[in-house]
């Protein structure tokens, strides 16, 4: 696959294994994928086929074992822990565990995302946090702690926190799974507008057929391999 200087993600021949010895199992098999700045790509496929592993490798959360992984112009193959940490400051991540800090309010959790932006005063960062919480429908829950929020509300706080950092790349694992259809729709439209207005690349794992129309492209994974799907085949490609 030819590289693109504009690519936010460039994967070539990416393979990954779990376990050692007789329990060693290959979960990614020679994956090639390119995602451009400002592009929204949805990744579908059955459970256990390697989608989340792919996200964690692109998100610099795991060491690359084989193949080439270039993210936002940085080569992650052979990269050390410090280089990966530095790159993660430019990546927004929405994973299913929420990873909210339990002792902080919704507003404070989201402000942690805004704190990654340089040149803003405390008040500006706080105001941004409030704006993002309003955007995901939580304007009345600013001061609640995570244990006082429902699963869907926690998911929306996690989404607001990722967006508040104005990332250049957003990785999302089933971001609408805990949300009702209206809220899920609003959230993915927010992600779509972030992509278009700020040139942020979005790679999202989903099984949600209600949001497929926001994608520029759908990619299907099965048994650790990728295949692309054209827009006309989107709904047929998703497993329930």
Coordinates of C-alpha atoms in Angstrom, one line a residue:
X1 CA 0.0 0.0 0.0
X2 CA 1.4 3.4 -1.0
X3 CA 1.8 5.8 1.9
X4 CA 0.1 9.2 2.0
X5 CA 1.7 12.3 3.6
X6 CA -1.8 13.2 4.8
X7 CA -2.6 9.9 6.4
X8 CA -3.3 10.0 10.1
X9 CA -3.0 6.2 10.3
X10 CA -0.9 4.1 8.0
X11 CA -0.7 0.4 8.7
X12 CA 1.3 -2.0 6.6
X13 CA 1.5 -5.8 7.2
X14 CA 0.5 -5.4 10.9
X15 CA 0.3 -8.8 12.7
X16 CA -0.1 -9.4 16.4
X17 CA -0.1 -12.4 18.7
X18 CA -1.2 -13.2 22.3
X19 CA 0.2 -15.8 24.6
X20 CA 3.4 -17.8 24.3
X21 CA 4.4 -21.3 23.3
X22 CA 1.5 -23.7 22.6
X23 CA -1.1 -21.1 23.7
X24 CA 0.2 -18.5 21.2
X25 CA -2.6 -17.2 19.0
X26 CA -2.5 -14.8 16.1
X27 CA -5.2 -12.1 16.4
X28 CA -4.1 -9.7 13.5
X29 CA -2.9 -11.1 10.2
X30 CA -1.0 -8.7 7.8
X31 CA -3.4 -5.8 8.2
X32 CA -3.1 -2.9 5.8
X33 CA -5.1 0.2 6.5
X34 CA -4.9 3.9 5.8
X35 CA -7.1 6.6 7.4
X36 CA -6.8 10.2 6.2
X37 CA -7.1 13.4 8.3
X38 CA -10.7 14.4 8.5
X39 CA -12.0 10.9 7.5
X40 CA -14.5 8.9 9.6
X41 CA -13.9 5.1 9.2
X42 CA -16.1 2.5 10.9
X43 CA -14.7 -0.9 11.8
X44 CA -17.1 -3.8 12.1
X45 CA -16.9 -7.5 12.5
X46 CA -17.7 -10.3 15.0
X47 CA -16.5 -10.3 18.6
X48 CA -13.0 -11.5 19.1
X49 CA -11.8 -10.8 15.6
X50 CA -9.1 -8.3 16.6
X51 CA -10.9 -4.9 16.3
X52 CA -10.0 -3.7 19.9
X53 CA -6.5 -5.0 19.6
X54 CA -6.1 -2.9 16.4
X55 CA -7.4 0.2 18.2
X56 CA -4.9 -0.3 21.1
X57 CA -2.0 -0.7 18.7
X58 CA -3.0 2.5 16.8
X59 CA -3.5 4.3 20.1
X60 CA 0.1 3.5 21.1
X61 CA -1.1 1.5 24.1
X62 CA 0.7 -1.7 23.0
X63 CA 4.1 -2.4 21.5
X64 CA 4.0 -3.3 17.8
X65 CA 5.2 -6.9 17.2
X66 CA 5.3 -7.1 13.5
X67 CA 4.6 -4.7 10.6
X68 CA 4.6 -1.0 10.3
X69 CA 2.3 1.4 12.3
X70 CA 2.6 5.1 11.5
X71 CA 0.3 7.4 13.5
X72 CA 0.1 11.1 12.9
X73 CA 3.4 10.9 11.1
X74 CA 5.2 9.0 13.8
X75 CA 6.5 5.4 13.4
X76 CA 5.4 3.2 16.3
X77 CA 7.3 0.1 15.3
X78 CA 10.2 0.0 17.7
X79 CA 9.0 3.2 19.5
X80 CA 9.8 3.3 23.3
X81 CA 7.4 4.0 26.1
X82 CA 8.2 7.7 26.2
X83 CA 7.6 8.2 22.5
X84 CA 4.3 6.4 22.7
X85 CA 3.2 8.5 25.7
X86 CA 4.0 11.7 23.9
X87 CA 2.0 10.6 20.8
X88 CA -1.0 9.7 23.0
X89 CA -1.4 13.4 23.9
X90 CA -2.7 14.0 20.3
X91 CA -5.0 11.0 20.4
X92 CA -8.5 11.0 21.9
X93 CA -9.7 7.6 23.1
X94 CA -13.1 6.4 24.1
X95 CA -13.0 2.8 25.4
X96 CA -15.8 0.8 27.0
X97 CA -14.5 1.0 30.5
X98 CA -15.0 4.8 30.6
X99 CA -11.8 5.2 32.8
X100 CA -13.2 8.2 34.6
X101 CA -11.5 9.3 37.8
X102 CA -14.0 8.4 40.6
X103 CA -13.0 11.3 42.9
X104 CA -13.6 13.9 40.2
X105 CA -16.9 15.4 39.1
X106 CA -18.1 15.1 35.5
X107 CA -16.8 18.6 34.8
X108 CA -13.4 17.9 36.3
X109 CA -13.1 14.7 34.4
X110 CA -13.8 16.5 31.1
X111 CA -11.5 19.3 32.1
X112 CA -8.6 16.8 32.2
X113 CA -9.0 16.6 28.4
X114 CA -9.0 20.4 28.0
X115 CA -5.9 20.5 30.3
X116 CA -3.9 19.0 27.4
X117 CA -4.5 22.2 25.3
X118 CA -1.7 24.8 25.6
X119 CA -2.3 28.5 26.2
X120 CA -5.7 28.3 27.9
X121 CA -6.4 29.8 31.3
X122 CA -8.1 27.7 34.0
X123 CA -11.4 29.4 33.4
X124 CA -11.2 28.8 29.6
X125 CA -10.5 25.1 30.2
X126 CA -13.4 24.9 32.7
X127 CA -15.7 26.7 30.3
X128 CA -14.7 24.3 27.5
X129 CA -15.4 21.3 29.7
X130 CA -18.9 22.7 30.4
X131 CA -19.5 23.4 26.7
X132 CA -18.6 19.8 25.8
X133 CA -20.8 18.4 28.6
X134 CA -23.7 20.4 27.3
X135 CA -23.0 19.2 23.8
X136 CA -23.4 15.6 24.9
X137 CA -26.6 16.5 26.9
X138 CA -25.1 16.6 30.4
X139 CA -25.3 20.3 31.2
X140 CA -27.3 19.6 34.4
X141 CA -24.9 16.9 35.7
X142 CA -21.7 19.0 35.8
X143 CA -20.9 18.4 39.5
X144 CA -22.0 14.8 39.8
X145 CA -19.4 12.1 40.6
X146 CA -19.1 9.1 38.4
X147 CA -20.9 6.8 40.9
X148 CA -24.0 9.1 40.7
X149 CA -24.2 8.7 36.9
X150 CA -25.8 6.0 34.8
X151 CA -23.7 3.9 32.5
X152 CA -24.9 5.9 29.5
X153 CA -24.0 9.2 31.3
X154 CA -20.5 7.9 32.1
X155 CA -20.1 7.1 28.5
X156 CA -21.1 10.6 27.5
X157 CA -18.6 12.1 30.0
X158 CA -15.8 9.9 28.5
X159 CA -16.8 11.1 25.0
X160 CA -16.8 14.8 26.2
X161 CA -13.4 14.3 27.8
X162 CA -11.9 12.9 24.6
X163 CA -13.4 15.7 22.5
X164 CA -12.2 18.4 24.9
X165 CA -8.6 17.7 24.1
X166 CA -9.3 18.6 20.4
X167 CA -7.4 15.5 19.3
X168 CA -5.9 15.0 15.8
X169 CA -7.0 11.4 15.9
X170 CA -10.0 9.9 17.7
X171 CA -10.3 6.2 18.5
X172 CA -13.6 4.9 19.8
X173 CA -14.6 1.4 20.8
X174 CA -18.4 0.9 20.6
X175 CA -19.1 4.6 21.7
X176 CA -22.9 4.2 21.3
X177 CA -23.2 0.8 23.1
X178 CA -24.6 2.3 26.3
X179 CA -26.6 5.0 24.7
X180 CA -30.2 5.3 23.6
X181 CA -30.7 5.9 19.8
X182 CA -31.2 9.6 20.0
X183 CA -28.2 10.3 22.3
X184 CA -26.1 7.9 20.2
X185 CA -27.0 9.7 17.1
X186 CA -26.1 13.1 18.7
X187 CA -22.8 11.8 19.9
X188 CA -21.7 10.4 16.5
X189 CA -22.7 13.6 14.8
X190 CA -20.4 15.4 17.2
X191 CA -17.6 13.1 16.3
X192 CA -18.4 13.6 12.6
X193 CA -18.3 17.4 13.0
X194 CA -15.0 17.2 14.9
X195 CA -13.6 15.3 11.9
X196 CA -14.8 17.7 9.3
X197 CA -14.2 21.0 11.1
X198 CA -10.8 20.2 12.7
X199 CA -9.4 17.6 10.3
X200 CA -9.5 15.0 13.0
X201 CA -9.4 11.4 11.8
X202 CA -11.9 9.1 13.4
X203 CA -11.6 5.3 13.6
X204 CA -14.6 3.7 15.4
X205 CA -15.4 0.1 16.2
X206 CA -19.2 -0.3 16.1
X207 CA -22.0 -2.9 15.8
X208 CA -24.6 -0.1 15.7
X209 CA -26.4 -0.1 12.3
X210 CA -28.1 3.2 13.2
X211 CA -25.0 5.2 12.7
X212 CA -23.4 3.7 9.6
X213 CA -24.4 6.6 7.4
X214 CA -22.0 9.0 9.1
X215 CA -19.0 7.0 7.8
X216 CA -16.9 8.0 4.9
X217 CA -15.8 4.3 4.7
X218 CA -16.7 1.0 6.4
X219 CA -14.0 -1.6 6.9
X220 CA -14.9 -5.1 8.0
X221 CA -12.6 -7.4 10.1
X222 CA -12.9 -11.1 10.3
X223 CA -10.3 -13.5 11.7
X224 CA -7.7 -10.8 12.0
X225 CA -8.0 -9.6 8.4
X226 CA -9.6 -6.5 6.9
X227 CA -11.8 -6.1 3.9
X228 CA -13.4 -2.9 2.7
X229 CA -17.1 -2.4 2.1
X230 CA -18.6 0.2 -0.3
X231 CA -21.3 2.6 0.9
X232 CA -24.1 0.5 -0.7
X233 CA -23.3 -2.5 1.4
X234 CA -23.0 -0.9 4.8
X235 CA -26.1 -2.3 6.5
X236 CA -25.4 -5.8 5.2
X237 CA -21.9 -5.8 6.6
X238 CA -22.8 -5.4 10.3
X239 CA -23.4 -8.2 12.7
X240 CA -26.0 -7.6 15.4

